[in-house]
Amino acid sequence: RRAKEDAKKFAEELIVIFKGRVRATRHSYPAHPEIERHLTHSFPYEETPDQVQALHEIHNDLSGEKPMDRLLLGDVGFGKTELAIRAAARVAYAGKQSALLCPTTILADQHFATFRERLKELPIKIAMLSRLTPKGQAKREIEKLRNGETDIVIGTHRLLSKDIHWHDLGLVIIDEEQRFGVRQKEEFKAARNKYEAKS
């Protein structure tokens, strides 16, 4: 009986979140042709037709005024991270923050290194948070998130902690989303609703 009651309560919470998402609007994230050309030319690989199409669709979504909900599928090495980098860069240039949620610290480390390398010539501030981040450093990074000094944060479940407060969250990317529970993902969606509502 208790499990049934918990499931019903959670379903009601999901309905509230989904209703909010349907009604939600936000400012569009405009294109920055120079930045996009820079990222295209500095990409060390040839873009595949699927990458080009996915990027076009993502940019179209970001140009609109409705929140984007998109599932990107592809095998390892097919360039999903590059698309995440370009989307997060566009959001950063619109003055909003992006969060990349990873299931493991190792994966978060890898993404952090890749994001820093790809965006090193752009004035975009990137941070990482995980359970292995030293307390003093974590405290400083959380403060930078709160006051808007950080544009992109990459992390593990640590990003779901109650002490995380966003300055202006604009994009959430969940890597290997099948490895997160429904409640964890919906917590992030609830956070997006709150920040989109005040945008």
PDB file of C-alpha atoms in Angstrom:
ATOM      1  CA  ARG A   1       0.000   0.000   0.000  1.00  0.00           C
ATOM      2  CA  ARG A   2       2.812   2.384   0.852  1.00  0.00           C
ATOM      3  CA  ALA A   3       4.577   1.689  -2.462  1.00  0.00           C
ATOM      4  CA  LYS A   4       1.318   2.403  -4.283  1.00  0.00           C
ATOM      5  CA  GLU A   5       0.875   5.692  -2.417  1.00  0.00           C
ATOM      6  CA  ASP A   6       4.473   6.722  -3.172  1.00  0.00           C
ATOM      7  CA  ALA A   7       4.014   5.906  -6.863  1.00  0.00           C
ATOM      8  CA  LYS A   8       0.811   7.946  -6.993  1.00  0.00           C
ATOM      9  CA  LYS A   9       2.480  10.905  -5.282  1.00  0.00           C
ATOM     10  CA  PHE A  10       5.418  10.766  -7.675  1.00  0.00           C
ATOM     11  CA  ALA A  11       3.095  10.544 -10.688  1.00  0.00           C
ATOM     12  CA  GLU A  12       1.297  13.664  -9.471  1.00  0.00           C
ATOM     13  CA  GLU A  13       4.659  15.457  -9.169  1.00  0.00           C
ATOM     14  CA  LEU A  14       5.533  14.440 -12.744  1.00  0.00           C
ATOM     15  CA  ILE A  15       2.220  15.757 -14.045  1.00  0.00           C
ATOM     16  CA  VAL A  16       2.894  19.140 -12.441  1.00  0.00           C
ATOM     17  CA  ILE A  17       6.362  19.253 -14.012  1.00  0.00           C
ATOM     18  CA  PHE A  18       5.092  18.241 -17.456  1.00  0.00           C
ATOM     19  CA  LYS A  19       2.271  20.797 -17.325  1.00  0.00           C
ATOM     20  CA  GLY A  20       4.825  23.450 -16.470  1.00  0.00           C
ATOM     21  CA  ARG A  21       7.001  22.379 -19.386  1.00  0.00           C
ATOM     22  CA  VAL A  22       4.109  22.592 -21.838  1.00  0.00           C
ATOM     23  CA  ARG A  23       3.255  26.137 -20.726  1.00  0.00           C
ATOM     24  CA  ALA A  24       6.843  27.310 -20.356  1.00  0.00           C
ATOM     25  CA  THR A  25       8.442  29.845 -22.656  1.00  0.00           C
ATOM     26  CA  ARG A  26      11.914  31.344 -22.611  1.00  0.00           C
ATOM     27  CA  HIS A  27      14.028  33.879 -24.420  1.00  0.00           C
ATOM     28  CA  SER A  28      15.548  32.498 -27.604  1.00  0.00           C
ATOM     29  CA  TYR A  29      19.266  31.787 -27.730  1.00  0.00           C
ATOM     30  CA  PRO A  30      20.412  33.603 -30.882  1.00  0.00           C
ATOM     31  CA  ALA A  31      23.000  32.332 -33.327  1.00  0.00           C
ATOM     32  CA  HIS A  32      26.562  33.653 -33.205  1.00  0.00           C
ATOM     33  CA  PRO A  33      27.932  32.880 -36.680  1.00  0.00           C
ATOM     34  CA  GLU A  34      31.539  33.796 -35.821  1.00  0.00           C
ATOM     35  CA  ILE A  35      31.588  31.508 -32.788  1.00  0.00           C
ATOM     36  CA  GLU A  36      29.898  28.690 -34.673  1.00  0.00           C
ATOM     37  CA  ARG A  37      32.381  29.034 -37.553  1.00  0.00           C
ATOM     38  CA  HIS A  38      35.254  28.961 -35.056  1.00  0.00           C
ATOM     39  CA  LEU A  39      33.963  25.743 -33.471  1.00  0.00           C
ATOM     40  CA  THR A  40      33.401  24.175 -36.893  1.00  0.00           C
ATOM     41  CA  HIS A  41      36.880  25.043 -38.164  1.00  0.00           C
ATOM     42  CA  SER A  42      38.635  24.001 -34.944  1.00  0.00           C
ATOM     43  CA  PHE A  43      36.888  20.601 -34.846  1.00  0.00           C
ATOM     44  CA  PRO A  44      39.659  18.079 -35.621  1.00  0.00           C
ATOM     45  CA  TYR A  45      37.356  15.668 -37.445  1.00  0.00           C
ATOM     46  CA  GLU A  46      35.067  15.845 -40.434  1.00  0.00           C
ATOM     47  CA  GLU A  47      31.455  16.288 -39.388  1.00  0.00           C
ATOM     48  CA  THR A  48      29.185  13.426 -40.355  1.00  0.00           C
ATOM     49  CA  PRO A  49      25.856  14.087 -42.107  1.00  0.00           C
ATOM     50  CA  ASP A  50      24.058  12.931 -38.932  1.00  0.00           C
ATOM     51  CA  GLN A  51      26.045  15.399 -36.821  1.00  0.00           C
ATOM     52  CA  VAL A  52      25.254  18.238 -39.213  1.00  0.00           C
ATOM     53  CA  GLN A  53      21.541  17.398 -39.176  1.00  0.00           C
ATOM     54  CA  ALA A  54      21.405  16.996 -35.378  1.00  0.00           C
ATOM     55  CA  LEU A  55      23.261  20.277 -34.850  1.00  0.00           C
ATOM     56  CA  HIS A  56      20.904  22.061 -37.233  1.00  0.00           C
ATOM     57  CA  GLU A  57      17.879  20.734 -35.321  1.00  0.00           C
ATOM     58  CA  ILE A  58      19.400  21.628 -31.929  1.00  0.00           C
ATOM     59  CA  HIS A  59      20.199  25.170 -33.099  1.00  0.00           C
ATOM     60  CA  ASN A  60      16.664  25.536 -34.442  1.00  0.00           C
ATOM     61  CA  ASP A  61      15.290  24.501 -31.058  1.00  0.00           C
ATOM     62  CA  LEU A  62      17.597  26.939 -29.259  1.00  0.00           C
ATOM     63  CA  SER A  63      16.466  29.739 -31.566  1.00  0.00           C
ATOM     64  CA  GLY A  64      12.854  29.186 -30.543  1.00  0.00           C
ATOM     65  CA  GLU A  65      11.000  30.293 -27.434  1.00  0.00           C
ATOM     66  CA  LYS A  66       9.865  26.859 -26.258  1.00  0.00           C
ATOM     67  CA  PRO A  67      12.103  24.742 -24.011  1.00  0.00           C
ATOM     68  CA  MET A  68      13.997  22.050 -25.907  1.00  0.00           C
ATOM     69  CA  ASP A  69      13.505  18.404 -24.986  1.00  0.00           C
ATOM     70  CA  ARG A  70      15.672  16.276 -27.244  1.00  0.00           C
ATOM     71  CA  LEU A  71      17.090  12.741 -27.045  1.00  0.00           C
ATOM     72  CA  LEU A  72      20.357  12.314 -28.961  1.00  0.00           C
ATOM     73  CA  LEU A  73      21.320   8.732 -29.813  1.00  0.00           C
ATOM     74  CA  GLY A  74      24.635   7.540 -31.202  1.00  0.00           C
ATOM     75  CA  ASP A  75      27.350   4.977 -30.636  1.00  0.00           C
ATOM     76  CA  VAL A  76      30.567   5.813 -28.791  1.00  0.00           C
ATOM     77  CA  GLY A  77      32.773   8.042 -30.930  1.00  0.00           C
ATOM     78  CA  PHE A  78      29.958   9.387 -33.101  1.00  0.00           C
ATOM     79  CA  GLY A  79      30.364  12.964 -31.874  1.00  0.00           C
ATOM     80  CA  LYS A  80      27.597  13.480 -29.309  1.00  0.00           C
ATOM     81  CA  THR A  81      29.948  15.369 -26.985  1.00  0.00           C
ATOM     82  CA  GLU A  82      30.829  17.825 -29.742  1.00  0.00           C
ATOM     83  CA  LEU A  83      27.155  18.644 -30.214  1.00  0.00           C
ATOM     84  CA  ALA A  84      26.813  19.184 -26.461  1.00  0.00           C
ATOM     85  CA  ILE A  85      29.801  21.552 -26.537  1.00  0.00           C
ATOM     86  CA  ARG A  86      28.343  23.635 -29.359  1.00  0.00           C
ATOM     87  CA  ALA A  87      24.908  23.824 -27.744  1.00  0.00           C
ATOM     88  CA  ALA A  88      26.400  24.846 -24.390  1.00  0.00           C
ATOM     89  CA  ALA A  89      28.585  27.481 -26.079  1.00  0.00           C
ATOM     90  CA  ARG A  90      25.553  29.027 -27.753  1.00  0.00           C
ATOM     91  CA  VAL A  91      23.670  29.101 -24.459  1.00  0.00           C
ATOM     92  CA  ALA A  92      26.678  30.687 -22.731  1.00  0.00           C
ATOM     93  CA  TYR A  93      26.793  33.455 -25.326  1.00  0.00           C
ATOM     94  CA  ALA A  94      23.119  34.106 -24.573  1.00  0.00           C
ATOM     95  CA  GLY A  95      24.108  34.774 -20.952  1.00  0.00           C
ATOM     96  CA  LYS A  96      22.751  31.524 -19.515  1.00  0.00           C
ATOM     97  CA  GLN A  97      24.344  28.615 -17.687  1.00  0.00           C
ATOM     98  CA  SER A  98      24.580  24.997 -18.818  1.00  0.00           C
ATOM     99  CA  ALA A  99      24.910  21.841 -16.734  1.00  0.00           C
ATOM    100  CA  LEU A 100      26.206  18.486 -17.967  1.00  0.00           C
ATOM    101  CA  LEU A 101      25.215  15.643 -15.650  1.00  0.00           C
ATOM    102  CA  CYS A 102      27.352  12.480 -15.873  1.00  0.00           C
ATOM    103  CA  PRO A 103      26.812   9.099 -14.175  1.00  0.00           C
ATOM    104  CA  THR A 104      30.462   8.641 -13.105  1.00  0.00           C
ATOM    105  CA  THR A 105      33.388  10.779 -11.986  1.00  0.00           C
ATOM    106  CA  ILE A 106      35.605   9.284 -14.703  1.00  0.00           C
ATOM    107  CA  LEU A 107      33.154  10.324 -17.406  1.00  0.00           C
ATOM    108  CA  ALA A 108      32.808  13.793 -15.860  1.00  0.00           C
ATOM    109  CA  ASP A 109      36.615  14.145 -15.876  1.00  0.00           C
ATOM    110  CA  GLN A 110      36.746  13.171 -19.550  1.00  0.00           C
ATOM    111  CA  HIS A 111      34.039  15.646 -20.517  1.00  0.00           C
ATOM    112  CA  PHE A 112      35.646  18.410 -18.456  1.00  0.00           C
ATOM    113  CA  ALA A 113      38.962  17.926 -20.282  1.00  0.00           C
ATOM    114  CA  THR A 114      37.234  17.866 -23.688  1.00  0.00           C
ATOM    115  CA  PHE A 115      35.117  20.961 -23.013  1.00  0.00           C
ATOM    116  CA  ARG A 116      38.142  22.908 -21.760  1.00  0.00           C
ATOM    117  CA  GLU A 117      40.208  21.948 -24.796  1.00  0.00           C
ATOM    118  CA  ARG A 118      37.475  22.778 -27.316  1.00  0.00           C
ATOM    119  CA  LEU A 119      36.487  26.090 -25.703  1.00  0.00           C
ATOM    120  CA  LYS A 120      39.919  27.267 -24.569  1.00  0.00           C
ATOM    121  CA  GLU A 121      40.002  30.155 -27.078  1.00  0.00           C
ATOM    122  CA  LEU A 122      36.586  31.458 -26.061  1.00  0.00           C
ATOM    123  CA  PRO A 123      35.709  33.526 -22.948  1.00  0.00           C
ATOM    124  CA  ILE A 124      33.584  30.743 -21.466  1.00  0.00           C
ATOM    125  CA  LYS A 125      34.169  29.670 -17.861  1.00  0.00           C
ATOM    126  CA  ILE A 126      33.891  25.933 -17.187  1.00  0.00           C
ATOM    127  CA  ALA A 127      33.853  24.122 -13.831  1.00  0.00           C
ATOM    128  CA  MET A 128      33.533  20.577 -12.537  1.00  0.00           C
ATOM    129  CA  LEU A 129      31.864  19.229  -9.412  1.00  0.00           C
ATOM    130  CA  SER A 130      31.846  15.674  -8.076  1.00  0.00           C
ATOM    131  CA  ARG A 131      32.087  13.899  -4.731  1.00  0.00           C
ATOM    132  CA  LEU A 132      35.871  13.917  -5.232  1.00  0.00           C
ATOM    133  CA  THR A 133      36.075  17.707  -5.506  1.00  0.00           C
ATOM    134  CA  PRO A 134      37.863  18.981  -2.360  1.00  0.00           C
ATOM    135  CA  LYS A 135      35.473  20.746   0.014  1.00  0.00           C
ATOM    136  CA  GLY A 136      37.161  24.127  -0.243  1.00  0.00           C
ATOM    137  CA  GLN A 137      37.191  24.045  -4.025  1.00  0.00           C
ATOM    138  CA  ALA A 138      33.605  22.786  -4.145  1.00  0.00           C
ATOM    139  CA  LYS A 139      32.491  25.677  -1.955  1.00  0.00           C
ATOM    140  CA  ARG A 140      34.159  28.176  -4.288  1.00  0.00           C
ATOM    141  CA  GLU A 141      32.691  26.562  -7.402  1.00  0.00           C
ATOM    142  CA  ILE A 142      29.191  26.517  -5.884  1.00  0.00           C
ATOM    143  CA  GLU A 143      29.491  30.221  -5.091  1.00  0.00           C
ATOM    144  CA  LYS A 144      30.590  30.945  -8.668  1.00  0.00           C
ATOM    145  CA  LEU A 145      27.562  29.012  -9.934  1.00  0.00           C
ATOM    146  CA  ARG A 146      25.267  31.007  -7.685  1.00  0.00           C
ATOM    147  CA  ASN A 147      26.603  34.405  -8.713  1.00  0.00           C
ATOM    148  CA  GLY A 148      26.884  33.599 -12.422  1.00  0.00           C
ATOM    149  CA  GLU A 149      30.678  33.497 -12.775  1.00  0.00           C
ATOM    150  CA  THR A 150      30.537  29.972 -14.206  1.00  0.00           C
ATOM    151  CA  ASP A 151      28.964  29.385 -17.630  1.00  0.00           C
ATOM    152  CA  ILE A 152      29.183  25.593 -17.893  1.00  0.00           C
ATOM    153  CA  VAL A 153      29.430  23.087 -15.052  1.00  0.00           C
ATOM    154  CA  ILE A 154      30.138  19.403 -15.570  1.00  0.00           C
ATOM    155  CA  GLY A 155      29.465  17.003 -12.741  1.00  0.00           C
ATOM    156  CA  THR A 156      28.016  13.862 -11.268  1.00  0.00           C
ATOM    157  CA  HIS A 157      25.060  13.436  -8.907  1.00  0.00           C
ATOM    158  CA  ARG A 158      26.750  16.225  -6.902  1.00  0.00           C
ATOM    159  CA  LEU A 159      24.907  18.668  -9.169  1.00  0.00           C
ATOM    160  CA  LEU A 160      21.641  17.418  -7.653  1.00  0.00           C
ATOM    161  CA  SER A 161      22.665  18.372  -4.107  1.00  0.00           C
ATOM    162  CA  LYS A 162      20.542  20.816  -2.152  1.00  0.00           C
ATOM    163  CA  ASP A 163      23.402  23.307  -1.805  1.00  0.00           C
ATOM    164  CA  ILE A 164      23.525  23.903  -5.571  1.00  0.00           C
ATOM    165  CA  HIS A 165      21.813  27.152  -6.561  1.00  0.00           C
ATOM    166  CA  TRP A 166      21.898  28.374 -10.151  1.00  0.00           C
ATOM    167  CA  HIS A 167      22.265  31.967 -11.221  1.00  0.00           C
ATOM    168  CA  ASP A 168      20.448  31.485 -14.547  1.00  0.00           C
ATOM    169  CA  LEU A 169      20.212  27.882 -15.742  1.00  0.00           C
ATOM    170  CA  GLY A 170      19.450  27.663 -19.457  1.00  0.00           C
ATOM    171  CA  LEU A 171      20.441  24.164 -20.616  1.00  0.00           C
ATOM    172  CA  VAL A 172      20.649  20.757 -18.971  1.00  0.00           C
ATOM    173  CA  ILE A 173      22.461  17.901 -20.723  1.00  0.00           C
ATOM    174  CA  ILE A 174      22.225  14.424 -19.217  1.00  0.00           C
ATOM    175  CA  ASP A 175      24.861  11.998 -20.487  1.00  0.00           C
ATOM    176  CA  GLU A 176      23.929   8.328 -20.562  1.00  0.00           C
ATOM    177  CA  GLU A 177      20.509   9.296 -19.256  1.00  0.00           C
ATOM    178  CA  GLN A 178      19.464   5.657 -18.934  1.00  0.00           C
ATOM    179  CA  ARG A 179      21.860   5.385 -15.972  1.00  0.00           C
ATOM    180  CA  PHE A 180      19.901   7.934 -13.942  1.00  0.00           C
ATOM    181  CA  GLY A 181      16.645   7.296 -12.157  1.00  0.00           C
ATOM    182  CA  VAL A 182      13.413   8.992 -13.180  1.00  0.00           C
ATOM    183  CA  ARG A 183      13.326  11.075  -9.983  1.00  0.00           C
ATOM    184  CA  GLN A 184      16.879  12.328 -10.512  1.00  0.00           C
ATOM    185  CA  LYS A 185      16.104  13.463 -14.044  1.00  0.00           C
ATOM    186  CA  GLU A 186      12.854  15.075 -13.005  1.00  0.00           C
ATOM    187  CA  GLU A 187      14.625  17.025 -10.243  1.00  0.00           C
ATOM    188  CA  PHE A 188      16.665  18.678 -12.962  1.00  0.00           C
ATOM    189  CA  LYS A 189      13.544  19.302 -15.046  1.00  0.00           C
ATOM    190  CA  ALA A 190      11.898  20.916 -12.043  1.00  0.00           C
ATOM    191  CA  ALA A 191      14.955  23.168 -11.673  1.00  0.00           C
ATOM    192  CA  ARG A 192      14.715  24.109 -15.366  1.00  0.00           C
ATOM    193  CA  ASN A 193      11.035  24.990 -14.951  1.00  0.00           C
ATOM    194  CA  LYS A 194      11.882  27.348 -12.093  1.00  0.00           C
ATOM    195  CA  TYR A 195      14.634  29.160 -13.964  1.00  0.00           C
ATOM    196  CA  GLU A 196      12.712  29.303 -17.252  1.00  0.00           C
ATOM    197  CA  ALA A 197       9.723  30.753 -15.399  1.00  0.00           C
ATOM    198  CA  LYS A 198      11.759  33.696 -14.159  1.00  0.00           C
ATOM    199  CA  SER A 199      13.639  34.236 -17.467  1.00  0.00           C
TER     200      SER A 199
END
